[in-house]
Amino acid sequence: MKRLDFQLEATASGSRARAGRFRTPHNEVLTPVFMPVGTHAAVRAQRREDLIDSGAQVLLANTYHLLLRPGVEIFEKFGGIHRFMSWPRSVLTDSGGFQIFSLPGSRTLREECAEFKSYVDRRMVCLSPERSIAVQRAIGADIMMMLDQCVPSTVEHGVAREAMQLTHRWAARSLAARGESPQALFGIVQGASYPDLRVASARAVTDMPFDGFAIGGLAVGESAAQREDCTALVTEHLPADRPRYLMGVGTTRDLLEAVHRGVDMFDCILPTALAKQGVAFTSVGRRDLRRASYRGMDGPIDPDCGCYTCRTFSIAYLFHLNRVRETSGWQLLGLHNLHFYMQLMRRMREHILSGTWLAFYHAQRDVLDARDRYGAEPKHVTKAQRRLLRLQLGRYEVVVRDEFGHIRDRQSGEVMHPVHDPAEEARSLYVDQSRLLGRLEAADSQPLVVWDVGLGAAANAMAAIQAVEAQRRGAGASSGPAGRSLLLVSFEQDLDALHLALRHPKWFKHLRHAGPRQLLQHGRWSSGSAGIDWLLLRGDFAHCKYDAPPPDIVFFDPFSFKTDTGLWTLTAFRELGALCSDRVVELFTYSYSTSVRAAMLAAGFYVAKGIGTGPKAETTIALSPRAAALPHAHRLLGADWLGKWRRSDSRAPFGASAGESSWHEAVSDHPQFR
Ligand SMILES: [Zn+2]
């Protein structure tokens, strides 16, 4: 059966760049092609019409997430993802492998399958090559991916070789499972950063009758130069008559470099993910709307772009939307970024077809994705100015008081941990109050899961890690391996605060440790001897929390409502309450505002007074109903607080809409006041 019928139309001279086309059951796809990522059967904040307008030909959806939610039976009921999400063009699904091996949580790898725990209902799920294909068939993908074992590009040769060999055995099983289905199936070349393994893998996988070939295991921490070398090496060993797909890559410049090396297909979350941070890809390089210099600037964000955003809105307006964290700002920038990516792919294709690729490639290399210098420091920087600049990064700056460094948000002026010694506050407010060390002494094969909401400069995470390390060092080898292991999950959207603090270890003493740099570099750090795993989930907590194993303890320490608005709303606490409703969970936070406590109560938590710290007379502890039902020593708020709340002007939770008053009854009638 001929599935995609890939036609190679042209190869550029002096380059391996190629233009081609293939046909899926839904449309003809012209390459090179960029596929927007629709993880949960939706491209974040983008409407279907806008995706179609941008020229998107294929969407990528994630099997791992769709298998857990909405579940295979929903796709079976709707006859597949196209009708379910009303998408008329092609869909490519990944196999689920990448998520199983990269997301936090326990998993077991066997010859038969990879077994992992569902983050939705904690059931064990076994994903074998056959099951992955069965799920992708039910989803109805035009192009399916084989299940592979992903390892970080930095693993040892022996480990990389074993993962590669397992991937090859799974390749054969995936093809057998696909059978006579008209859906196309791609093989994946693995081999980490080892040239000999990459060549061996390309040879083995291309010996099998796949409809296309992907390069996996890149875009996970290696340098751009390493990635480009590896891409060039692998494409050299791929057949010319089938499409080539570089998974998870990348910036506009990465795409240009990979097309130059013979790649046809790409996917990446960057256009929408960076839009959320206020960053646009444009014909003059990146534009970062967090830069104050864009305030009030007239004209479109990209003078060379005809998208809806650029036709309709000024930079000044987009800057303003980003600053007030208005959702439509994120949506409009995402629309532009996707449009820009699509237009770039079309232009690359035109230049390959018309024989002008090399000139285009050289002209674009230094422009695409160039750093935003607009309004940057003047050319002649004095020593004093440079010293000052080292104290700033992105929206943050360092302020030093009595030899202790603090991070300040330059937009709101707010300071993280404004007390005398941030490490001391982290220790007493979060580590001691949660009785973290005592809980880790219990014998339990499941790790204790601590959520660290708002990584910031990692004061809380490091207070926990250093306390556990000290305790386990003290216990010594004589007592054998200590009790329960600790899984610490830090959530953060903007890592600049930690990057900035790491520049100044003199003032941030808690960062003199291997953990924080490893976390930034690889997204995780582990200490076998202390039984600690530390993971970073980067992005908006509103979404990321569903990707994390559910917590036993929550350190809730973002900036205040003024700066991190979305995290303190009634909706945010309701979502968190739903996640914790059937678990024993205790949440600790520095805030003791009436409004925040009302939101917690309305979300179903029991609320108690926490210890005082610095200038704060008290803080807050929230207990899930199951935690409140167990014996505990916390001082729950009583009738006196409720009376004060009734008279308070700030009794409404943040973000509660005027029309809705169910929160009022939920607080008044809360069982903790009976
Ligand atoms: Zn535009």
XYZ file of C-alpha atoms and ligand atoms in Angstrom:
675
model
C 0.000 0.000 0.000
C 1.413 3.381 -0.973
C 0.606 5.678 1.894
C 2.027 9.183 1.643
C 3.346 9.030 -1.910
C 6.097 11.536 -1.123
C 7.324 13.415 -4.193
C 10.691 15.155 -4.040
C 10.312 18.285 -6.144
C 13.687 19.980 -5.810
C 16.959 19.899 -3.898
C 18.860 23.182 -3.559
C 22.317 23.373 -5.092
C 25.153 23.767 -2.603
C 22.814 22.584 0.178
C 20.743 19.559 1.175
C 17.565 21.690 1.489
C 14.618 20.047 -0.273
C 11.077 20.819 -1.315
C 8.518 18.070 -1.662
C 4.887 17.126 -1.226
C 2.885 14.202 0.095
C -0.780 13.315 0.454
C -2.610 12.158 3.590
C -6.268 11.068 3.766
C -7.122 14.720 4.588
C -4.963 17.015 2.457
C -1.867 17.487 0.389
C 1.085 18.655 2.476
C 3.812 20.832 0.974
C 7.267 20.604 2.573
C 9.207 21.930 4.361
C 6.327 22.033 6.823
C 5.938 23.271 10.400
C 3.278 21.527 12.494
C 1.743 23.555 15.355
C 1.474 21.577 18.589
C -2.020 20.784 19.820
C -1.089 18.765 22.908
C -4.613 18.251 24.226
C -6.341 18.376 20.811
C -6.110 22.191 20.910
C -3.363 24.651 20.003
C -3.111 26.769 23.145
C -5.237 29.930 22.915
C -5.672 29.623 19.130
C -8.919 29.323 17.207
C -9.337 26.752 14.484
C -10.129 29.495 11.910
C -6.905 31.311 12.686
C -4.903 28.103 12.347
C -6.482 27.473 8.971
C -5.809 31.088 7.912
C -2.167 30.796 8.921
C -1.800 27.924 6.446
C -1.279 25.156 9.008
C -1.345 21.873 7.091
C -0.734 19.380 9.890
C -1.342 19.593 13.642
C 0.568 17.532 16.153
C -1.311 15.926 19.051
C 0.127 14.018 22.019
C -0.951 10.411 22.392
C 0.142 10.252 26.034
C -2.123 13.104 27.099
C -5.068 12.107 24.879
C -4.921 8.512 26.112
C -5.415 9.780 29.682
C -7.856 12.563 28.750
C -10.359 12.460 27.093
C -9.581 8.716 26.646
C -9.726 6.369 23.698
C -13.457 5.710 24.028
C -14.239 9.357 23.245
C -12.277 9.184 20.005
C -14.017 5.934 19.141
C -17.379 7.564 19.770
C -16.539 10.533 17.535
C -14.803 8.474 14.870
C -11.469 10.152 15.530
C -9.802 13.410 16.412
C -10.735 15.266 13.219
C -14.409 15.296 14.004
C -13.828 15.645 17.755
C -11.893 18.913 17.374
C -13.420 19.857 14.042
C -10.073 19.961 12.249
C -10.281 19.394 8.474
C -6.568 18.924 7.719
C -3.949 16.377 8.754
C -2.981 15.283 12.252
C 0.253 13.648 13.344
C 0.351 11.926 16.737
C 3.493 11.133 18.661
C 3.728 7.731 20.320
C 3.661 8.819 23.955
C 7.252 7.675 24.482
C 8.740 11.118 24.946
C 6.253 12.070 27.675
C 6.575 8.770 29.541
C 10.333 9.128 29.717
C 10.498 12.866 30.320
C 7.598 13.733 32.609
C 7.972 13.245 36.337
C 6.491 10.232 38.026
C 7.343 6.598 38.370
C 7.653 4.325 35.376
C 8.992 0.876 34.725
C 10.564 -0.145 31.482
C 10.333 -3.733 30.279
C 10.905 -5.467 26.965
C 7.156 -5.704 26.665
C 6.162 -2.132 27.437
C 6.713 1.027 29.437
C 4.477 1.163 32.483
C 3.616 4.485 34.098
C 1.172 5.936 36.561
C -1.681 8.028 35.161
C -1.589 11.591 36.464
C -5.358 11.695 36.125
C -6.449 8.776 38.296
C -3.150 7.192 39.460
C -3.928 3.918 37.667
C -0.971 2.049 36.196
C -0.993 2.234 32.398
C 1.081 -0.071 30.237
C 2.096 1.417 26.900
C 3.514 -1.195 24.521
C 4.324 -0.575 20.845
C 1.075 -2.369 19.997
C -1.018 -0.371 22.440
C 0.507 2.908 21.238
C -0.445 2.061 17.651
C -3.939 0.958 18.745
C -4.463 4.298 20.524
C -3.125 6.309 17.579
C -5.408 4.342 15.249
C -8.387 5.163 17.455
C -7.355 8.823 17.520
C -7.349 8.594 13.754
C -3.968 10.247 13.088
C -2.964 10.642 9.459
C 0.610 10.024 10.530
C 1.513 7.862 13.541
C 4.849 7.565 15.301
C 6.410 4.322 16.577
C 6.999 3.995 20.329
C 10.656 4.625 21.157
C 12.706 4.778 24.315
C 13.936 8.349 24.798
C 17.089 8.924 26.828
C 18.745 12.287 27.518
C 21.396 13.101 24.911
C 23.981 13.093 27.711
C 23.701 9.435 28.853
C 26.606 7.006 28.682
C 27.290 5.092 25.485
C 26.186 1.738 26.882
C 22.869 3.113 28.122
C 22.254 4.889 24.814
C 23.034 1.695 22.892
C 20.611 -0.407 24.911
C 17.838 2.179 24.493
C 18.526 2.253 20.767
C 18.396 -1.535 20.449
C 15.103 -1.688 22.331
C 13.785 1.067 20.050
C 14.687 -1.086 17.013
C 12.828 -4.112 18.395
C 9.838 -1.863 19.145
C 10.055 -0.498 15.571
C 9.418 -3.943 14.126
C 6.527 -4.559 16.554
C 4.997 -1.146 15.701
C 5.002 -1.956 11.991
C 3.403 -5.346 12.602
C 0.723 -3.699 14.755
C -0.076 -1.115 12.095
C -0.983 -3.925 9.670
C -3.136 -2.884 6.733
C -4.280 0.426 8.226
C -4.128 3.273 5.687
C -2.525 5.475 8.362
C 1.119 6.311 7.745
C 3.756 5.282 10.298
C 7.173 6.882 10.892
C 10.254 5.176 12.309
C 12.481 7.048 14.771
C 16.271 7.205 14.747
C 17.772 7.307 18.261
C 21.360 7.063 19.573
C 21.797 10.108 21.854
C 24.859 12.193 20.957
C 26.989 9.282 19.678
C 27.724 9.399 15.926
C 28.337 5.637 15.660
C 24.973 4.891 17.295
C 23.135 7.471 15.192
C 24.484 5.884 11.986
C 23.706 2.365 13.204
C 20.198 3.442 14.179
C 19.555 5.176 10.853
C 20.636 2.020 9.020
C 18.512 -0.304 11.136
C 15.352 1.805 11.043
C 15.539 2.611 7.326
C 15.778 -1.136 6.620
C 12.138 -1.329 7.734
C 9.236 -0.240 5.509
C 8.271 2.979 7.321
C 6.537 5.808 5.438
C 8.908 8.429 6.834
C 11.721 8.828 9.330
C 12.120 10.978 12.385
C 15.175 12.076 14.316
C 14.343 11.666 17.995
C 16.100 12.516 21.223
C 17.249 15.996 20.185
C 16.179 19.389 21.532
C 16.730 18.095 25.059
C 19.692 20.048 26.347
C 22.382 19.712 23.666
C 23.910 22.819 22.047
C 22.642 24.110 18.705
C 25.936 23.112 17.035
C 25.705 19.534 18.382
C 22.119 19.312 17.182
C 23.009 20.570 13.723
C 25.923 18.131 13.382
C 23.758 15.230 14.476
C 20.974 16.252 12.093
C 23.389 16.454 9.169
C 24.856 13.054 10.014
C 21.483 11.319 10.237
C 19.859 12.861 7.148
C 22.864 11.649 5.151
C 21.749 8.105 5.968
C 18.025 8.550 5.281
C 16.452 7.618 1.931
C 15.645 10.563 -0.348
C 12.198 9.280 -1.258
C 10.551 9.616 2.146
C 9.880 12.593 4.432
C 12.225 13.414 7.312
C 10.986 14.832 10.579
C 13.079 16.513 13.294
C 11.012 16.125 16.461
C 10.485 19.026 18.863
C 12.632 21.627 17.041
C 12.759 24.654 17.344
C 13.336 28.396 16.924
C 13.028 29.989 13.481
C 16.787 29.845 13.124
C 16.844 26.150 14.122
C 14.328 25.464 11.335
C 16.459 27.300 8.760
C 19.555 25.313 9.776
C 17.725 21.988 9.759
C 16.104 22.591 6.360
C 19.605 23.382 5.070
C 20.626 19.921 6.314
C 17.796 18.091 4.585
C 14.894 17.993 7.070
C 11.281 18.334 5.831
C 9.029 18.369 8.914
C 9.047 20.128 12.302
C 6.954 20.682 15.398
C 7.580 22.881 18.409
C 5.644 24.616 21.165
C 7.805 27.767 21.009
C 5.539 30.003 18.871
C 2.696 29.769 21.381
C 4.783 29.216 24.524
C 6.939 32.295 23.940
C 3.887 34.338 22.963
C 2.653 33.759 26.479
C 5.824 35.367 27.817
C 5.426 38.318 25.453
C 8.002 37.294 22.844
C 7.380 37.619 19.096
C 9.362 36.128 16.208
C 9.582 38.763 13.476
C 11.372 39.562 10.238
C 13.789 41.709 12.260
C 14.528 39.070 14.896
C 12.911 38.471 18.266
C 10.908 41.187 19.900
C 10.476 40.925 23.622
C 7.482 42.915 24.811
C 8.751 42.781 28.377
C 11.225 45.508 27.380
C 10.022 48.850 28.664
C 11.287 50.567 25.504
C 8.246 49.263 23.589
C 5.833 51.164 25.771
C 3.797 53.523 23.578
C 5.500 52.473 20.310
C 3.342 52.838 17.239
C 3.280 50.505 14.224
C 2.848 46.718 13.900
C 5.084 44.302 15.756
C 6.385 43.041 12.407
C 6.343 45.587 9.558
C 6.690 42.700 7.101
C 3.716 40.634 8.267
C 0.134 40.628 7.054
C -1.454 38.605 9.867
C -4.562 39.766 11.720
C -2.519 40.953 14.709
C -0.108 43.008 12.586
C -2.921 44.433 10.442
C -4.949 45.501 13.447
C -2.842 46.352 16.517
C 0.146 48.511 17.428
C 3.143 47.334 19.433
C 2.048 49.740 22.159
C -1.273 47.940 22.525
C 0.316 44.460 22.545
C 2.874 45.704 25.086
C 0.040 46.941 27.265
C -1.913 43.649 27.023
C 1.200 41.730 28.015
C 1.883 44.006 30.946
C -1.621 43.674 32.381
C -1.528 39.924 31.629
C -4.593 40.089 29.432
C -5.324 36.709 27.806
C -5.981 38.247 24.414
C -2.393 39.556 24.390
C -1.086 36.015 24.545
C -3.572 34.881 21.916
C -2.752 37.726 19.488
C 1.011 37.234 19.785
C 0.590 33.473 19.351
C -1.437 34.088 16.220
C 1.322 36.284 14.825
C 4.087 33.816 15.780
C 2.335 30.900 14.098
C 1.678 33.027 11.053
C 5.352 33.995 10.976
C 6.487 30.348 11.210
C 4.112 29.308 8.426
C 5.197 32.175 6.213
C 8.858 31.330 6.828
C 8.260 27.720 5.731
C 6.490 28.910 2.564
C 9.345 31.287 1.776
C 11.939 28.577 2.316
C 10.014 26.334 -0.053
C 9.785 29.049 -2.712
C 13.515 29.726 -2.568
C 14.350 26.026 -2.831
C 12.049 25.672 -5.845
C 13.336 28.800 -7.582
C 17.037 28.022 -7.075
C 17.752 30.937 -4.705
C 18.011 28.964 -1.465
C 21.663 29.569 -0.614
C 21.383 33.358 -0.900
C 18.239 33.300 1.237
C 19.853 31.006 3.792
C 22.928 33.211 4.221
C 20.862 36.395 4.375
C 18.523 34.983 7.049
C 21.023 33.245 9.330
C 21.910 36.293 11.361
C 18.522 37.955 11.211
C 16.187 35.144 12.247
C 15.892 34.829 15.980
C 18.453 37.608 16.544
C 18.426 38.868 20.122
C 16.228 41.840 20.760
C 18.529 44.860 21.229
C 15.860 47.506 20.895
C 16.344 50.177 23.521
C 19.289 48.187 24.917
C 22.186 49.719 26.771
C 24.117 52.439 24.904
C 27.340 51.495 23.124
C 29.709 53.036 25.677
C 28.903 51.434 28.973
C 30.786 52.622 32.010
C 32.054 50.149 34.576
C 29.462 51.318 37.048
C 26.677 50.874 34.513
C 27.883 47.401 33.676
C 27.893 46.492 37.358
C 24.335 47.716 37.542
C 23.322 45.697 34.464
C 24.684 42.525 36.032
C 22.140 43.093 38.762
C 19.250 42.918 36.296
C 17.804 40.192 34.126
C 14.488 40.257 32.298
C 11.926 41.661 34.687
C 13.997 41.063 37.828
C 16.765 42.778 39.728
C 18.866 41.961 42.759
C 18.674 44.121 45.846
C 21.132 43.522 48.674
C 20.356 44.186 52.315
C 22.827 43.270 55.065
C 24.693 40.826 52.842
C 21.499 38.961 51.864
C 20.329 39.067 48.257
C 16.672 39.501 47.377
C 14.922 39.358 43.999
C 12.679 42.261 43.078
C 10.129 42.308 40.274
C 10.939 45.544 38.447
C 7.434 45.920 37.071
C 5.526 45.683 40.326
C 8.383 46.614 42.661
C 7.569 43.588 44.805
C 10.415 41.788 46.620
C 10.470 38.018 47.149
C 10.949 36.998 50.788
C 11.297 40.570 52.000
C 12.438 39.440 55.465
C 15.949 39.646 56.898
C 17.210 36.186 55.885
C 15.203 34.451 53.121
C 16.729 31.032 53.873
C 15.645 31.250 57.492
C 12.083 32.146 56.519
C 11.953 29.296 54.012
C 13.088 26.911 56.708
C 10.604 27.927 59.399
C 7.579 28.726 57.258
C 7.748 25.801 54.844
C 10.162 23.067 55.962
C 9.505 23.119 59.727
C 5.784 23.858 59.596
C 5.141 21.005 57.172
C 7.104 18.628 59.457
C 8.906 17.557 56.294
C 11.776 15.732 58.021
C 9.470 13.784 60.323
C 7.311 12.663 57.447
C 10.322 11.394 55.533
C 11.219 9.048 58.393
C 8.092 6.979 57.802
C 8.609 3.722 55.933
C 6.733 4.119 52.668
C 7.720 2.962 49.202
C 5.918 5.904 47.576
C 7.861 9.157 47.500
C 6.592 12.119 49.496
C 5.555 14.641 46.843
C 6.153 18.311 47.629
C 4.987 20.986 45.212
C 7.041 24.163 45.238
C 4.778 26.684 43.532
C 6.891 29.646 42.437
C 10.505 28.461 42.247
C 11.804 32.059 42.272
C 15.417 32.004 43.436
C 14.869 28.486 44.839
C 14.977 29.528 48.507
C 12.223 27.115 49.570
C 13.361 24.202 47.422
C 16.946 24.529 48.650
C 15.815 24.890 52.274
C 14.011 21.557 51.898
C 16.896 19.867 50.070
C 19.559 21.060 52.499
C 17.480 20.075 55.518
C 16.955 16.561 54.148
C 20.618 16.218 53.168
C 21.747 17.306 56.618
C 19.378 14.887 58.328
C 20.414 11.947 56.162
C 24.105 12.741 56.554
C 23.529 12.829 60.293
C 21.743 9.493 60.234
C 24.912 8.048 58.673
C 25.376 4.765 56.915
C 24.835 2.725 60.059
C 21.089 3.063 60.010
C 20.896 1.870 56.400
C 18.901 3.650 53.740
C 16.637 6.271 55.271
C 12.808 6.148 55.096
C 10.763 7.734 52.383
C 12.207 9.403 49.298
C 11.354 12.997 48.466
C 9.993 14.116 45.100
C 10.191 17.883 44.921
C 8.362 19.473 41.988
C 9.071 23.153 41.352
C 6.742 25.172 39.141
C 7.995 28.309 37.433
C 7.119 30.315 34.388
C 10.075 32.709 34.226
C 13.470 31.300 35.183
C 15.246 34.653 35.024
C 15.020 35.091 38.810
C 17.049 31.926 39.407
C 19.478 32.666 36.559
C 20.023 36.098 38.045
C 20.522 34.853 41.604
C 23.028 32.253 40.370
C 25.218 35.079 39.055
C 25.619 36.282 42.644
C 26.346 33.300 44.930
C 27.910 35.711 47.408
C 24.467 37.033 48.317
C 22.424 33.888 47.642
C 24.342 31.402 49.753
C 21.711 28.683 49.451
C 22.624 28.377 45.751
C 26.165 27.123 46.438
C 25.041 23.635 45.545
C 25.018 21.516 42.376
C 21.213 21.228 42.336
C 20.022 24.582 40.967
C 22.356 24.651 37.928
C 21.512 21.037 37.084
C 17.843 21.836 37.406
C 18.145 24.738 34.971
C 20.208 22.700 32.544
C 18.365 19.392 32.539
C 15.050 20.148 34.192
C 15.886 17.776 37.052
C 18.435 16.947 39.710
C 18.676 13.831 41.827
C 20.609 12.775 44.872
C 20.648 9.016 45.245
C 22.289 9.086 48.669
C 19.779 11.536 50.133
C 16.826 10.020 48.248
C 15.799 13.289 46.585
C 14.426 13.895 43.094
C 13.953 17.524 42.096
C 11.995 18.347 38.966
C 11.215 21.573 37.216
C 7.881 22.046 35.479
C 8.230 25.155 33.404
C 5.141 27.062 32.368
C 1.876 28.301 33.711
C 0.893 26.541 36.960
C -2.731 26.621 35.770
C -1.789 24.007 33.150
C 1.389 22.414 34.503
C -0.194 21.176 37.701
C -2.020 18.515 35.720
C 1.289 17.134 34.455
C 2.710 16.616 37.944
C 2.180 13.725 40.338
C -0.356 14.923 42.929
C 1.115 16.492 46.063
C 1.229 15.575 49.734
C 2.536 19.017 50.675
C 2.328 22.324 48.794
C 4.707 25.250 49.381
C 2.637 28.036 47.872
C 5.036 30.924 47.437
C 4.517 32.901 44.226
C 4.586 36.690 44.124
C 1.457 38.262 45.566
C -1.839 38.901 43.812
C -0.486 42.208 42.523
C 2.190 40.433 40.448
C 1.076 36.796 40.009
C -2.621 37.542 39.763
C -3.859 34.289 38.219
C -2.444 32.061 40.953
C -4.527 33.600 43.748
C -8.006 33.584 42.239
C -11.056 31.639 43.288
C -10.798 29.566 40.113
C -7.145 28.735 40.830
C -7.948 27.485 44.332
C -10.976 25.567 43.090
C -8.802 23.742 40.558
C -6.248 23.008 43.236
C -8.998 21.908 45.623
C -10.351 19.479 43.029
C -6.872 18.001 42.545
C -6.477 17.496 46.307
C -10.042 16.487 47.137
C -9.392 12.768 47.607
C -5.920 13.114 49.097
C -4.319 14.142 52.366
C -2.740 17.453 51.405
C -1.448 20.398 53.432
C -0.678 23.722 51.785
C 1.507 26.414 53.353
C 1.631 30.024 52.247
C 2.870 33.356 53.580
C -0.347 35.185 52.719
C -2.976 35.682 55.400
C -5.214 38.013 53.449
C -8.930 37.689 54.082
C -9.627 37.358 50.404
C -7.150 34.501 49.909
C -8.496 32.637 52.932
C -12.046 33.081 51.633
C -11.001 31.656 48.272
C -9.460 28.625 50.001
C -12.573 28.012 52.094
C -14.849 28.433 49.079
C -12.678 25.910 47.227
C -13.346 23.337 49.964
C -10.123 23.585 51.952
C -10.054 23.835 55.745
C -8.051 26.886 56.728
C -5.768 27.310 59.720
C -3.422 29.975 61.069
C 0.260 29.462 60.351
C 3.222 30.845 62.265
C 4.182 34.510 62.051
C 7.245 35.530 60.098
C 9.063 38.844 59.795
C 6.476 41.611 59.906
C 3.580 39.180 59.402
C 1.710 38.254 62.568
C 0.548 35.009 61.028
C 0.517 33.000 57.781
C -1.917 30.440 56.395
C -2.240 26.667 56.204
C -4.905 25.039 54.014
C -5.907 21.412 54.581
C -7.742 19.153 52.179
C -10.904 17.667 53.779
C -9.132 14.339 54.248
C -6.188 16.051 55.928
C -8.563 17.972 58.202
C -10.305 14.732 59.182
C -7.052 13.284 60.527
C -5.758 14.338 63.947
C -3.659 17.495 63.556
C -2.336 20.334 65.675
C -3.256 23.209 63.383
C -5.308 26.140 64.717
C -8.344 26.262 62.402
C -9.961 29.656 61.873
C -13.032 29.973 64.083
C -16.174 32.040 64.569
C -14.168 35.185 65.387
C -12.524 35.102 61.946
C -15.889 34.464 60.287
C -17.346 37.499 62.064
C -14.458 39.670 60.919
C -14.806 38.292 57.398
C -18.510 39.244 57.284
C -17.651 42.856 58.115
C -14.609 43.031 55.825
C -14.522 45.015 52.585
C -12.212 42.411 51.086
C -14.364 39.375 51.805
C -14.775 38.456 48.102
C -12.148 36.062 46.748
C -9.990 37.502 43.954
C -11.535 36.927 40.578
C -15.010 36.074 41.922
C -17.501 37.429 39.434
C -20.099 39.903 40.644
C -23.007 37.707 39.543
C -21.795 34.625 41.360
C -22.328 34.352 45.090
C -21.998 30.613 45.714
C -18.619 31.379 47.307
C -20.395 33.423 49.957
C -22.500 30.479 51.105
C -19.555 28.102 50.776
C -17.587 30.231 53.252
C -20.513 30.970 55.635
C -21.654 27.349 55.773
C -18.197 25.807 55.768
C -18.138 22.740 58.073
C -15.111 24.106 59.941
C -17.326 26.811 61.499
C -20.020 24.408 62.729
Zn 1.947 39.330 12.220
